[in-house]
Amino acid sequence: NVQTAAVTLVGLASALTGNVLTPLEEMHKHLERRHEREKAALRHMEQQEMAAAAALEESARWKERATGELQEQVRDQDDKGKSKRSLLRLLKPAFAKTEDRLQHAANVQTAAVEELACRMDQVAEKRASRDKGAQTHLGSLQAVQGTRARLLK
């Protein structure tokens, strides 16, 4: 009788191992690999977001420098215009140089503003991508409970 119980228990243990433990171990290995892949992808997305944010900061500094240069050129032109109110000054090369410097400063500032807007879009895109990846990862973690319950049925 004891021997029969032992044989039955060994058979039950074998059945549990084959029907329950092995699938649970396989699920665990699969989920562990997926978890590592998703974590690596999230780290990569975070690095991309940080790089985009750093580029955005640099663009903001460039825009501030360009705006300062433009304001300086406008002041210079206003100062020169107030000191010489004749039509002859319009014909002088110095006036043309001042106009060229002002136009160049305006072009640089426009380019800086456009780059800043582009960088802002990139940061928003990277942040949205990272958020989506985090949501996907969270969904994967939440699905573990359901998968485990199905295996145990």
N, CA, C and O atoms as a GROMACS GRO file, in nm:
protein
  612
    1ASN      N    1   0.082  -0.119   0.000
    1ASN     CA    2   0.000   0.000   0.000
    1ASN      C    3   0.087   0.126   0.000
    1ASN      O    4   0.059   0.222  -0.072
    2VAL      N    5   0.191   0.124   0.082
    2VAL     CA    6   0.285   0.235   0.086
    2VAL      C    7   0.358   0.244  -0.047
    2VAL      O    8   0.383   0.352  -0.100
    3GLN      N    9   0.390   0.127  -0.099
    3GLN     CA   10   0.458   0.123  -0.227
    3GLN      C   11   0.368   0.177  -0.337
    3GLN      O   12   0.415   0.249  -0.425
    4THR      N   13   0.243   0.145  -0.334
    4THR     CA   14   0.148   0.195  -0.433
    4THR      C   15   0.134   0.347  -0.421
    4THR      O   16   0.128   0.418  -0.521
    5ALA      N   17   0.129   0.396  -0.298
    5ALA     CA   18   0.119   0.540  -0.276
    5ALA      C   19   0.245   0.610  -0.328
    5ALA      O   20   0.237   0.717  -0.388
    6ALA      N   21   0.361   0.549  -0.305
    6ALA     CA   22   0.486   0.607  -0.352
    6ALA      C   23   0.490   0.611  -0.504
    6ALA      O   24   0.530   0.712  -0.563
    7VAL      N   25   0.449   0.503  -0.568
    7VAL     CA   26   0.445   0.498  -0.714
    7VAL      C   27   0.348   0.604  -0.767
    7VAL      O   28   0.376   0.672  -0.865
    8THR      N   29   0.235   0.615  -0.700
    8THR     CA   30   0.135   0.715  -0.741
    8THR      C   31   0.192   0.856  -0.726
    8THR      O   32   0.173   0.940  -0.814
    9LEU      N   33   0.260   0.881  -0.616
    9LEU     CA   34   0.320   1.014  -0.593
    9LEU      C   35   0.429   1.044  -0.696
    9LEU      O   36   0.440   1.156  -0.744
   10VAL      N   37   0.510   0.944  -0.728
   10VAL     CA   38   0.613   0.962  -0.830
   10VAL      C   39   0.549   0.991  -0.965
   10VAL      O   40   0.594   1.079  -1.039
   11GLY      N   41   0.444   0.918  -0.997
   11GLY     CA   42   0.372   0.942  -1.122
   11GLY      C   43   0.310   1.080  -1.125
   11GLY      O   44   0.312   1.149  -1.227
   12LEU      N   45   0.254   1.121  -1.012
   12LEU     CA   46   0.194   1.254  -1.002
   12LEU      C   47   0.301   1.362  -1.016
   12LEU      O   48   0.280   1.462  -1.085
   13ALA      N   49   0.414   1.342  -0.951
   13ALA     CA   50   0.525   1.437  -0.960
   13ALA      C   51   0.574   1.447  -1.104
   13ALA      O   52   0.603   1.556  -1.154
   14SER      N   53   0.583   1.333  -1.169
   14SER     CA   54   0.626   1.332  -1.309
   14SER      C   55   0.526   1.405  -1.398
   14SER      O   56   0.564   1.484  -1.485
   15ALA      N   57   0.399   1.378  -1.374
   15ALA     CA   58   0.295   1.445  -1.453
   15ALA      C   59   0.296   1.595  -1.427
   15ALA      O   60   0.285   1.674  -1.521
   16LEU      N   61   0.311   1.635  -1.301
   16LEU     CA   62   0.317   1.778  -1.268
   16LEU      C   63   0.437   1.844  -1.332
   16LEU      O   64   0.429   1.956  -1.382
   17THR      N   65   0.550   1.774  -1.330
   17THR     CA   66   0.670   1.829  -1.391
   17THR      C   67   0.650   1.848  -1.541
   17THR      O   68   0.682   1.954  -1.595
   18GLY      N   69   0.596   1.748  -1.606
   18GLY     CA   70   0.576   1.757  -1.751
   18GLY      C   71   0.465   1.852  -1.790
   18GLY      O   72   0.477   1.925  -1.888
   19ASN      N   73   0.358   1.852  -1.714
   19ASN     CA   74   0.240   1.931  -1.752
   19ASN      C   75   0.239   2.072  -1.695
   19ASN      O   76   0.175   2.160  -1.751
   20VAL      N   77   0.309   2.094  -1.584
   20VAL     CA   78   0.302   2.225  -1.520
   20VAL      C   79   0.438   2.292  -1.511
   20VAL      O   80   0.456   2.404  -1.558
   21LEU      N   81   0.533   2.224  -1.451
   21LEU     CA   82   0.662   2.286  -1.424
   21LEU      C   83   0.738   2.322  -1.551
   21LEU      O   84   0.788   2.433  -1.564
   22THR      N   85   0.746   2.229  -1.644
   22THR     CA   86   0.819   2.256  -1.768
   22THR      C   87   0.760   2.375  -1.844
   22THR      O   88   0.834   2.465  -1.883
   23PRO      N   89   0.627   2.379  -1.867
   23PRO     CA   90   0.572   2.497  -1.934
   23PRO      C   91   0.596   2.626  -1.856
   23PRO      O   92   0.621   2.731  -1.916
   24LEU      N   93   0.588   2.620  -1.722
   24LEU     CA   94   0.614   2.740  -1.642
   24LEU      C   95   0.759   2.785  -1.655
   24LEU      O   96   0.787   2.904  -1.664
   25GLU      N   97   0.851   2.690  -1.656
   25GLU     CA   98   0.992   2.724  -1.673
   25GLU      C   99   1.018   2.785  -1.811
   25GLU      O  100   1.091   2.883  -1.824
   26GLU      N  101   0.956   2.726  -1.914
   26GLU     CA  102   0.971   2.780  -2.050
   26GLU      C  103   0.912   2.921  -2.058
   26GLU      O  104   0.971   3.010  -2.118
   27MET      N  105   0.794   2.939  -1.996
   27MET     CA  106   0.733   3.072  -1.995
   27MET      C  107   0.825   3.171  -1.924
   27MET      O  108   0.844   3.283  -1.970
   28HIS      N  109   0.882   3.130  -1.812
   28HIS     CA  110   0.970   3.217  -1.737
   28HIS      C  111   1.091   3.259  -1.822
   28HIS      O  112   1.126   3.377  -1.825
   29LYS      N  113   1.154   3.164  -1.889
   29LYS     CA  114   1.269   3.194  -1.974
   29LYS      C  115   1.230   3.289  -2.088
   29LYS      O  116   1.300   3.385  -2.117
   30HIS      N  117   1.116   3.259  -2.151
   30HIS     CA  118   1.068   3.343  -2.260
   30HIS      C  119   1.041   3.485  -2.210
   30HIS      O  120   1.084   3.583  -2.272
   31LEU      N  121   0.972   3.496  -2.098
   31LEU     CA  122   0.940   3.628  -2.043
   31LEU      C  123   1.065   3.703  -1.999
   31LEU      O  124   1.073   3.825  -2.014
   32GLU      N  125   1.160   3.632  -1.946
   32GLU     CA  126   1.285   3.695  -1.904
   32GLU      C  127   1.360   3.753  -2.024
   32GLU      O  128   1.410   3.865  -2.018
   33ARG      N  129   1.366   3.676  -2.134
   33ARG     CA  130   1.432   3.726  -2.256
   33ARG      C  131   1.357   3.847  -2.311
   33ARG      O  132   1.419   3.947  -2.349
   34ARG      N  133   1.224   3.839  -2.315
   34ARG     CA  134   1.145   3.951  -2.366
   34ARG      C  135   1.162   4.074  -2.276
   34ARG      O  136   1.176   4.185  -2.326
   35HIS      N  137   1.162   4.052  -2.147
   35HIS     CA  138   1.180   4.162  -2.052
   35HIS      C  139   1.315   4.232  -2.075
   35HIS      O  140   1.322   4.354  -2.074
   36GLU      N  141   1.420   4.155  -2.095
   36GLU     CA  142   1.552   4.212  -2.119
   36GLU      C  143   1.555   4.291  -2.251
   36GLU      O  144   1.613   4.399  -2.258
   37ARG      N  145   1.492   4.235  -2.355
   37ARG     CA  146   1.486   4.307  -2.484
   37ARG      C  147   1.411   4.439  -2.468
   37ARG      O  148   1.456   4.542  -2.518
   38GLU      N  149   1.298   4.435  -2.399
   38GLU     CA  150   1.218   4.556  -2.382
   38GLU      C  151   1.291   4.659  -2.296
   38GLU      O  152   1.284   4.779  -2.323
   39LYS      N  153   1.361   4.612  -2.192
   39LYS     CA  154   1.439   4.705  -2.109
   39LYS      C  155   1.550   4.770  -2.192
   39LYS      O  156   1.575   4.890  -2.179
   40ALA      N  157   1.616   4.691  -2.275
   40ALA     CA  158   1.723   4.745  -2.360
   40ALA      C  159   1.666   4.847  -2.458
   40ALA      O  160   1.726   4.951  -2.482
   41ALA      N  161   1.550   4.816  -2.515
   41ALA     CA  162   1.486   4.909  -2.608
   41ALA      C  163   1.448   5.038  -2.536
   41ALA      O  164   1.465   5.147  -2.591
   42LEU      N  165   1.397   5.027  -2.415
   42LEU     CA  166   1.362   5.146  -2.337
   42LEU      C  167   1.486   5.229  -2.305
   42LEU      O  168   1.482   5.352  -2.315
   43ARG      N  169   1.595   5.164  -2.268
   43ARG     CA  170   1.719   5.237  -2.240
   43ARG      C  171   1.765   5.311  -2.366
   43ARG      O  172   1.809   5.426  -2.358
   44HIS      N  173   1.756   5.244  -2.480
   44HIS     CA  174   1.795   5.307  -2.606
   44HIS      C  175   1.706   5.428  -2.636
   44HIS      O  176   1.756   5.533  -2.677
   45MET      N  177   1.576   5.414  -2.615
   45MET     CA  178   1.483   5.526  -2.638
   45MET      C  179   1.513   5.642  -2.542
   45MET      O  180   1.506   5.758  -2.582
   46GLU      N  181   1.545   5.610  -2.418
   46GLU     CA  182   1.579   5.715  -2.322
   46GLU      C  183   1.706   5.788  -2.364
   46GLU      O  184   1.716   5.910  -2.350
   47GLN      N  185   1.805   5.714  -2.415
   47GLN     CA  186   1.929   5.775  -2.462
   47GLN      C  187   1.901   5.866  -2.582
   47GLN      O  188   1.957   5.975  -2.592
   48GLN      N  189   1.814   5.820  -2.672
   48GLN     CA  190   1.779   5.903  -2.787
   48GLN      C  191   1.709   6.031  -2.742
   48GLN      O  192   1.735   6.139  -2.794
   49GLU      N  193   1.620   6.017  -2.644
   49GLU     CA  194   1.549   6.135  -2.593
   49GLU      C  195   1.648   6.232  -2.527
   49GLU      O  196   1.638   6.353  -2.547
   50MET      N  197   1.742   6.179  -2.451
   50MET     CA  198   1.841   6.265  -2.386
   50MET      C  199   1.929   6.336  -2.490
   50MET      O  200   1.961   6.454  -2.474
   51ALA      N  201   1.967   6.265  -2.595
   51ALA     CA  202   2.048   6.327  -2.701
   51ALA      C  203   1.968   6.436  -2.771
   51ALA      O  204   2.022   6.542  -2.802
   52ALA      N  205   1.841   6.410  -2.797
   52ALA     CA  206   1.756   6.511  -2.861
   52ALA      C  207   1.738   6.632  -2.770
   52ALA      O  208   1.737   6.745  -2.817
   53ALA      N  209   1.725   6.609  -2.640
   53ALA     CA  210   1.710   6.719  -2.545
   53ALA      C  211   1.839   6.803  -2.539
   53ALA      O  212   1.833   6.925  -2.530
   54ALA      N  213   1.954   6.737  -2.545
   54ALA     CA  214   2.081   6.809  -2.546
   54ALA      C  215   2.094   6.893  -2.673
   54ALA      O  216   2.140   7.007  -2.668
   55ALA      N  217   2.054   6.837  -2.786
   55ALA     CA  218   2.056   6.912  -2.913
   55ALA      C  219   1.960   7.030  -2.906
   55ALA      O  220   1.989   7.138  -2.958
   56LEU      N  221   1.847   7.010  -2.842
   56LEU     CA  222   1.750   7.119  -2.824
   56LEU      C  223   1.811   7.232  -2.741
   56LEU      O  224   1.795   7.349  -2.775
   57GLU      N  225   1.879   7.197  -2.634
   57GLU     CA  226   1.944   7.300  -2.551
   57GLU      C  227   2.048   7.377  -2.630
   57GLU      O  228   2.056   7.499  -2.619
   58GLU      N  229   2.126   7.306  -2.710
   58GLU     CA  230   2.228   7.373  -2.793
   58GLU      C  231   2.161   7.465  -2.894
   58GLU      O  232   2.208   7.577  -2.918
   59SER      N  233   2.052   7.420  -2.954
   59SER     CA  234   1.980   7.504  -3.050
   59SER      C  235   1.923   7.628  -2.981
   59SER      O  236   1.922   7.737  -3.040
   60ALA      N  237   1.875   7.613  -2.859
   60ALA     CA  238   1.822   7.728  -2.785
   60ALA      C  239   1.933   7.829  -2.758
   60ALA      O  240   1.911   7.950  -2.767
   61ARG      N  241   2.053   7.780  -2.723
   61ARG     CA  242   2.166   7.871  -2.701
   61ARG      C  243   2.204   7.943  -2.831
   61ARG      O  244   2.232   8.063  -2.830
   62TRP      N  245   2.204   7.869  -2.941
   62TRP     CA  246   2.238   7.929  -3.070
   62TRP      C  247   2.135   8.036  -3.106
   62TRP      O  248   2.170   8.144  -3.153
   63LYS      N  249   2.009   8.005  -3.084
   63LYS     CA  250   1.901   8.101  -3.113
   63LYS      C  251   1.918   8.227  -3.029
   63LYS      O  252   1.899   8.338  -3.079
   64GLU      N  253   1.954   8.212  -2.902
   64GLU     CA  254   1.975   8.328  -2.815
   64GLU      C  255   2.092   8.412  -2.865
   64GLU      O  256   2.084   8.535  -2.867
   65ARG      N  257   2.201   8.347  -2.905
   65ARG     CA  258   2.316   8.421  -2.959
   65ARG      C  259   2.277   8.493  -3.088
   65ARG      O  260   2.313   8.609  -3.108
   66ALA      N  261   2.202   8.425  -3.174
   66ALA     CA  262   2.161   8.486  -3.302
   66ALA      C  263   2.067   8.603  -3.276
   66ALA      O  264   2.077   8.706  -3.344
   67THR      N  265   1.977   8.590  -3.181
   67THR     CA  266   1.886   8.699  -3.148
   67THR      C  267   1.964   8.818  -3.094
   67THR      O  268   1.936   8.933  -3.130
   68GLY      N  269   2.061   8.792  -3.008
   68GLY     CA  270   2.145   8.900  -2.955
   68GLY      C  271   2.222   8.971  -3.065
   68GLY      O  272   2.230   9.094  -3.066
   69GLU      N  273   2.277   8.894  -3.158
   69GLU     CA  274   2.351   8.953  -3.270
   69GLU      C  275   2.258   9.038  -3.357
   69GLU      O  276   2.295   9.147  -3.400
   70LEU      N  277   2.139   8.988  -3.382
   70LEU     CA  278   2.043   9.064  -3.463
   70LEU      C  279   2.006   9.194  -3.392
   70LEU      O  280   2.001   9.299  -3.456
   71GLN      N  281   1.980   9.188  -3.264
   71GLN     CA  282   1.946   9.309  -3.189
   71GLN      C  283   2.061   9.409  -3.192
   71GLN      O  284   2.039   9.530  -3.202
   72GLU      N  285   2.183   9.359  -3.182
   72GLU     CA  286   2.300   9.447  -3.189
   72GLU      C  287   2.310   9.514  -3.325
   72GLU      O  288   2.339   9.633  -3.334
   73GLN      N  289   2.286   9.438  -3.431
   73GLN     CA  290   2.292   9.495  -3.566
   73GLN      C  291   2.182   9.600  -3.586
   73GLN      O  292   2.205   9.702  -3.650
   74VAL      N  293   2.065   9.574  -3.532
   74VAL     CA  294   1.955   9.672  -3.543
   74VAL      C  295   1.993   9.799  -3.469
   74VAL      O  296   1.971   9.909  -3.521
   75ARG      N  297   2.050   9.787  -3.349
   75ARG     CA  298   2.092   9.906  -3.273
   75ARG      C  299   2.200   9.982  -3.350
   75ARG      O  300   2.195  10.105  -3.358
   76ASP      N  301   2.297   9.909  -3.406
   76ASP     CA  302   2.403   9.975  -3.483
   76ASP      C  303   2.345  10.052  -3.600
   76ASP      O  304   2.385  10.165  -3.627
   77GLN      N  305   2.251   9.991  -3.669
   77GLN     CA  306   2.191  10.059  -3.784
   77GLN      C  307   2.112  10.181  -3.739
   77GLN      O  308   2.118  10.286  -3.802
   78ASP      N  309   2.038  10.167  -3.630
   78ASP     CA  310   1.962  10.281  -3.578
   78ASP      C  311   2.055  10.394  -3.536
   78ASP      O  312   2.027  10.511  -3.562
   79ASP      N  313   2.165  10.359  -3.470
   79ASP     CA  314   2.262  10.461  -3.426
   79ASP      C  315   2.324  10.532  -3.545
   79ASP      O  316   2.339  10.654  -3.544
   80LYS      N  317   2.360  10.458  -3.647
   80LYS     CA  318   2.419  10.519  -3.766
   80LYS      C  319   2.316  10.603  -3.840
   80LYS      O  320   2.350  10.708  -3.895
   81GLY      N  321   2.193  10.558  -3.842
   81GLY     CA  322   2.087  10.633  -3.909
   81GLY      C  323   2.057  10.765  -3.839
   81GLY      O  324   2.025  10.863  -3.905
   82LYS      N  325   2.066  10.768  -3.708
   82LYS     CA  326   2.039  10.890  -3.632
   82LYS      C  327   2.153  10.990  -3.647
   82LYS      O  328   2.130  11.111  -3.644
   83SER      N  329   2.275  10.940  -3.661
   83SER     CA  330   2.389  11.031  -3.669
   83SER      C  331   2.405  11.094  -3.808
   83SER      O  332   2.460  11.202  -3.820
   84LYS      N  333   2.358  11.029  -3.908
   84LYS     CA  334   2.372  11.081  -4.045
   84LYS      C  335   2.237  11.076  -4.113
   84LYS      O  336   2.190  10.969  -4.153
   85ARG      N  337   2.175  11.189  -4.125
   85ARG     CA  338   2.040  11.193  -4.182
   85ARG      C  339   2.038  11.242  -4.327
   85ARG      O  340   1.940  11.303  -4.368
   86SER      N  341   2.139  11.219  -4.402
   86SER     CA  342   2.138  11.267  -4.539
   86SER      C  343   2.112  11.153  -4.637
   86SER      O  344   2.132  11.036  -4.605
   87LEU      N  345   2.069  11.190  -4.754
   87LEU     CA  346   2.046  11.090  -4.858
   87LEU      C  347   2.177  11.037  -4.913
   87LEU      O  348   2.183  10.927  -4.968
   88LEU      N  349   2.282  11.115  -4.899
   88LEU     CA  350   2.411  11.072  -4.951
   88LEU      C  351   2.463  10.948  -4.878
   88LEU      O  352   2.535  10.868  -4.936
   89ARG      N  353   2.426  10.933  -4.750
   89ARG     CA  354   2.475  10.817  -4.676
   89ARG      C  355   2.420  10.687  -4.733
   89ARG      O  356   2.481  10.581  -4.720
   90LEU      N  357   2.301  10.695  -4.799
   90LEU     CA  358   2.243  10.576  -4.860
   90LEU      C  359   2.327  10.524  -4.976
   90LEU      O  360   2.320  10.407  -5.011
   91LEU      N  361   2.404  10.613  -5.033
   91LEU     CA  362   2.486  10.575  -5.147
   91LEU      C  363   2.624  10.523  -5.106
   91LEU      O  364   2.697  10.468  -5.188
   92LYS      N  365   2.658  10.539  -4.982
   92LYS     CA  366   2.791  10.500  -4.935
   92LYS      C  367   2.799  10.349  -4.913
   92LYS      O  368   2.700  10.286  -4.875
   93PRO      N  369   2.916  10.292  -4.937
   93PRO     CA  370   2.935  10.149  -4.916
   93PRO      C  371   2.916  10.107  -4.769
   93PRO      O  372   2.877   9.994  -4.742
   94ALA      N  373   2.943  10.196  -4.676
   94ALA     CA  374   2.928  10.161  -4.535
   94ALA      C  375   2.782  10.128  -4.503
   94ALA      O  376   2.755  10.038  -4.424
   95PHE      N  377   2.690  10.200  -4.564
   95PHE     CA  378   2.548  10.173  -4.541
   95PHE      C  379   2.512  10.034  -4.595
   95PHE      O  380   2.438   9.958  -4.532
   96ALA      N  381   2.565  10.003  -4.712
   96ALA     CA  382   2.538   9.872  -4.772
   96ALA      C  383   2.595   9.760  -4.684
   96ALA      O  384   2.533   9.655  -4.668
   97LYS      N  385   2.714   9.783  -4.629
   97LYS     CA  386   2.774   9.682  -4.541
   97LYS      C  387   2.689   9.662  -4.416
   97LYS      O  388   2.669   9.550  -4.370
   98THR      N  389   2.638   9.773  -4.362
   98THR     CA  390   2.552   9.764  -4.244
   98THR      C  391   2.426   9.686  -4.277
   98THR      O  392   2.381   9.601  -4.200
   99GLU      N  393   2.368   9.715  -4.391
   99GLU     CA  394   2.248   9.643  -4.436
   99GLU      C  395   2.278   9.494  -4.454
   99GLU      O  396   2.198   9.408  -4.416
  100ASP      N  397   2.394   9.464  -4.513
  100ASP     CA  398   2.433   9.323  -4.533
  100ASP      C  399   2.450   9.251  -4.399
  100ASP      O  400   2.404   9.138  -4.383
  101ARG      N  401   2.515   9.319  -4.304
  101ARG     CA  402   2.534   9.257  -4.172
  101ARG      C  403   2.399   9.234  -4.103
  101ARG      O  404   2.377   9.132  -4.039
  102LEU      N  405   2.310   9.331  -4.118
  102LEU     CA  406   2.177   9.318  -4.058
  102LEU      C  407   2.101   9.202  -4.123
  102LEU      O  408   2.038   9.122  -4.053
  103GLN      N  409   2.107   9.194  -4.255
  103GLN     CA  410   2.038   9.085  -4.326
  103GLN      C  411   2.098   8.950  -4.288
  103GLN      O  412   2.025   8.852  -4.269
  104HIS      N  413   2.230   8.944  -4.278
  104HIS     CA  414   2.295   8.819  -4.239
  104HIS      C  415   2.251   8.778  -4.098
  104HIS      O  416   2.219   8.661  -4.074
  105ALA      N  417   2.250   8.872  -4.006
  105ALA     CA  418   2.208   8.842  -3.868
  105ALA      C  419   2.062   8.795  -3.866
  105ALA      O  420   2.028   8.704  -3.790
  106ALA      N  421   1.978   8.856  -3.948
  106ALA     CA  422   1.838   8.813  -3.955
  106ALA      C  423   1.827   8.672  -4.011
  106ALA      O  424   1.748   8.591  -3.962
  107ASN      N  425   1.906   8.642  -4.113
  107ASN     CA  426   1.905   8.506  -4.171
  107ASN      C  427   1.954   8.402  -4.071
  107ASN      O  428   1.897   8.292  -4.062
  108VAL      N  429   2.058   8.435  -3.997
  108VAL     CA  430   2.110   8.342  -3.896
  108VAL      C  431   2.005   8.318  -3.788
  108VAL      O  432   1.984   8.204  -3.745
  109GLN      N  433   1.939   8.426  -3.745
  109GLN     CA  434   1.837   8.410  -3.641
  109GLN      C  435   1.720   8.327  -3.692
  109GLN      O  436   1.666   8.244  -3.618
  110THR      N  437   1.680   8.347  -3.817
  110THR     CA  438   1.572   8.267  -3.875
  110THR      C  439   1.610   8.119  -3.879
  110THR      O  440   1.530   8.032  -3.844
  111ALA      N  441   1.732   8.091  -3.922
  111ALA     CA  442   1.779   7.952  -3.925
  111ALA      C  443   1.782   7.892  -3.785
  111ALA      O  444   1.745   7.776  -3.765
  112ALA      N  445   1.824   7.971  -3.688
  112ALA     CA  446   1.829   7.922  -3.549
  112ALA      C  447   1.690   7.891  -3.497
  112ALA      O  448   1.670   7.790  -3.428
  113VAL      N  449   1.593   7.976  -3.528
  113VAL     CA  450   1.455   7.953  -3.483
  113VAL      C  451   1.398   7.828  -3.550
  113VAL      O  452   1.330   7.748  -3.486
  114GLU      N  453   1.426   7.812  -3.680
  114GLU     CA  454   1.378   7.693  -3.750
  114GLU      C  455   1.440   7.566  -3.693
  114GLU      O  456   1.371   7.465  -3.675
  115GLU      N  457   1.570   7.570  -3.664
  115GLU     CA  458   1.634   7.453  -3.605
  115GLU      C  459   1.578   7.424  -3.466
  115GLU      O  460   1.558   7.308  -3.430
  116LEU      N  461   1.554   7.528  -3.389
  116LEU     CA  462   1.498   7.511  -3.255
  116LEU      C  463   1.362   7.442  -3.263
  116LEU      O  464   1.333   7.351  -3.186
  117ALA      N  465   1.278   7.486  -3.356
  117ALA     CA  466   1.146   7.424  -3.374
  117ALA      C  467   1.160   7.277  -3.413
  117ALA      O  468   1.087   7.191  -3.363
  118CYS      N  469   1.254   7.248  -3.502
  118CYS     CA  470   1.278   7.110  -3.545
  118CYS      C  471   1.324   7.025  -3.427
  118CYS      O  472   1.277   6.912  -3.409
  119ARG      N  473   1.414   7.078  -3.347
  119ARG     CA  474   1.464   7.004  -3.230
  119ARG      C  475   1.352   6.981  -3.128
  119ARG      O  476   1.346   6.875  -3.066
  120MET      N  477   1.265   7.078  -3.112
  120MET     CA  478   1.152   7.060  -3.020
  120MET      C  479   1.063   6.946  -3.068
  120MET      O  480   1.016   6.864  -2.988
  121ASP      N  481   1.040   6.941  -3.198
  121ASP     CA  482   0.960   6.832  -3.255
  121ASP      C  483   1.029   6.697  -3.231
  121ASP      O  484   0.963   6.598  -3.198
  122GLN      N  485   1.161   6.694  -3.249
  122GLN     CA  486   1.235   6.569  -3.229
  122GLN      C  487   1.226   6.521  -3.084
  122GLN      O  488   1.208   6.402  -3.058
  123VAL      N  489   1.238   6.615  -2.990
  123VAL     CA  490   1.228   6.577  -2.849
  123VAL      C  491   1.089   6.522  -2.820
  123VAL      O  492   1.075   6.420  -2.752
  124ALA      N  493   0.987   6.589  -2.872
  124ALA     CA  494   0.849   6.542  -2.849
  124ALA      C  495   0.830   6.403  -2.910
  124ALA      O  496   0.765   6.317  -2.849
  125GLU      N  497   0.885   6.381  -3.028
  125GLU     CA  498   0.874   6.250  -3.094
  125GLU      C  499   0.945   6.141  -3.014
  125GLU      O  500   0.891   6.032  -2.994
  126LYS      N  501   1.066   6.171  -2.968
  126LYS     CA  502   1.143   6.073  -2.889
  126LYS      C  503   1.072   6.043  -2.757
  126LYS      O  504   1.067   5.928  -2.713
  127ARG      N  505   1.017   6.146  -2.696
  127ARG     CA  506   0.946   6.126  -2.568
  127ARG      C  507   0.822   6.040  -2.590
  127ARG      O  508   0.794   5.951  -2.509
  128ALA      N  509   0.748   6.066  -2.698
  128ALA     CA  510   0.629   5.986  -2.727
  128ALA      C  511   0.667   5.841  -2.756
  128ALA      O  512   0.598   5.748  -2.713
  129SER      N  513   0.777   5.821  -2.827
  129SER     CA  514   0.824   5.686  -2.858
  129SER      C  515   0.862   5.613  -2.729
  129SER      O  516   0.828   5.496  -2.711
  130ARG      N  517   0.933   5.682  -2.641
  130ARG     CA  518   0.972   5.621  -2.514
  130ARG      C  519   0.848   5.588  -2.430
  130ARG      O  520   0.841   5.481  -2.369
  131ASP      N  521   0.752   5.680  -2.426
  131ASP     CA  522   0.629   5.655  -2.350
  131ASP      C  523   0.554   5.534  -2.404
  131ASP      O  524   0.501   5.452  -2.328
  132LYS      N  525   0.549   5.523  -2.538
  132LYS     CA  526   0.481   5.409  -2.600
  132LYS      C  527   0.554   5.279  -2.565
  132LYS      O  528   0.491   5.178  -2.535
  133GLY      N  529   0.687   5.283  -2.569
  133GLY     CA  530   0.766   5.165  -2.532
  133GLY      C  531   0.744   5.126  -2.387
  133GLY      O  532   0.736   5.007  -2.355
  134ALA      N  533   0.735   5.224  -2.300
  134ALA     CA  534   0.711   5.195  -2.158
  134ALA      C  535   0.573   5.134  -2.139
  134ALA      O  536   0.556   5.043  -2.058
  135GLN      N  537   0.475   5.184  -2.212
  135GLN     CA  538   0.339   5.128  -2.203
  135GLN      C  539   0.337   4.984  -2.253
  135GLN      O  540   0.272   4.898  -2.193
  136THR      N  541   0.407   4.958  -2.362
  136THR     CA  542   0.415   4.822  -2.416
  136THR      C  543   0.480   4.729  -2.314
  136THR      O  544   0.433   4.618  -2.291
  137HIS      N  545   0.587   4.775  -2.254
  137HIS     CA  546   0.657   4.695  -2.153
  137HIS      C  547   0.565   4.668  -2.033
  137HIS      O  548   0.561   4.556  -1.982
  138LEU      N  549   0.495   4.769  -1.990
  138LEU     CA  550   0.402   4.752  -1.878
  138LEU      C  551   0.293   4.651  -1.914
  138LEU      O  552   0.256   4.567  -1.833
  139GLY      N  553   0.241   4.661  -2.038
  139GLY     CA  554   0.140   4.565  -2.084
  139GLY      C  555   0.194   4.423  -2.084
  139GLY      O  556   0.123   4.329  -2.048
  140SER      N  557   0.319   4.407  -2.124
  140SER     CA  558   0.381   4.274  -2.123
  140SER      C  559   0.390   4.218  -1.982
  140SER      O  560   0.362   4.101  -1.957
  141LEU      N  561   0.428   4.304  -1.890
  141LEU     CA  562   0.438   4.259  -1.751
  141LEU      C  563   0.301   4.222  -1.694
  141LEU      O  564   0.289   4.126  -1.618
  142GLN      N  565   0.200   4.298  -1.732
  142GLN     CA  566   0.065   4.270  -1.683
  142GLN      C  567   0.008   4.142  -1.745
  142GLN      O  568  -0.075   4.077  -1.683
  143ALA      N  569   0.052   4.107  -1.864
  143ALA     CA  570   0.002   3.987  -1.932
  143ALA      C  571   0.057   3.859  -1.870
  143ALA      O  572   0.004   3.751  -1.895
  144VAL      N  573   0.162   3.870  -1.792
  144VAL     CA  574   0.223   3.751  -1.731
  144VAL      C  575   0.121   3.676  -1.646
  144VAL      O  576   0.114   3.553  -1.651
  145GLN      N  577   0.044   3.748  -1.568
  145GLN     CA  578  -0.055   3.684  -1.480
  145GLN      C  579  -0.152   3.598  -1.560
  145GLN      O  580  -0.181   3.485  -1.523
  146GLY      N  581  -0.203   3.652  -1.670
  146GLY     CA  582  -0.297   3.576  -1.753
  146GLY      C  583  -0.232   3.454  -1.816
  146GLY      O  584  -0.293   3.347  -1.821
  147THR      N  585  -0.110   3.469  -1.863
  147THR     CA  586  -0.038   3.357  -1.924
  147THR      C  587  -0.014   3.247  -1.821
  147THR      O  588  -0.033   3.129  -1.850
  148ARG      N  589   0.026   3.286  -1.704
  148ARG     CA  590   0.051   3.188  -1.598
  148ARG      C  591  -0.078   3.115  -1.560
  148ARG      O  592  -0.078   2.994  -1.540
  149ALA      N  593  -0.188   3.188  -1.551
  149ALA     CA  594  -0.317   3.126  -1.516
  149ALA      C  595  -0.359   3.024  -1.622
  149ALA      O  596  -0.410   2.917  -1.589
  150ARG      N  597  -0.338   3.058  -1.751
  150ARG     CA  598  -0.374   2.964  -1.860
  150ARG      C  599  -0.290   2.837  -1.852
  150ARG      O  600  -0.341   2.728  -1.876
  151LEU      N  601  -0.163   2.852  -1.819
  151LEU     CA  602  -0.076   2.733  -1.810
  151LEU      C  603  -0.114   2.643  -1.693
  151LEU      O  604  -0.096   2.521  -1.701
  152LEU      N  605  -0.165   2.700  -1.589
  152LEU     CA  606  -0.199   2.621  -1.471
  152LEU      C  607  -0.335   2.553  -1.482
  152LEU      O  608  -0.368   2.469  -1.399
  153LYS      N  609  -0.414   2.588  -1.582
  153LYS     CA  610  -0.547   2.525  -1.598
  153LYS      C  611  -0.535   2.387  -1.655
  153LYS      O  612  -0.637   2.320  -1.675
   0.00000   0.00000   0.00000
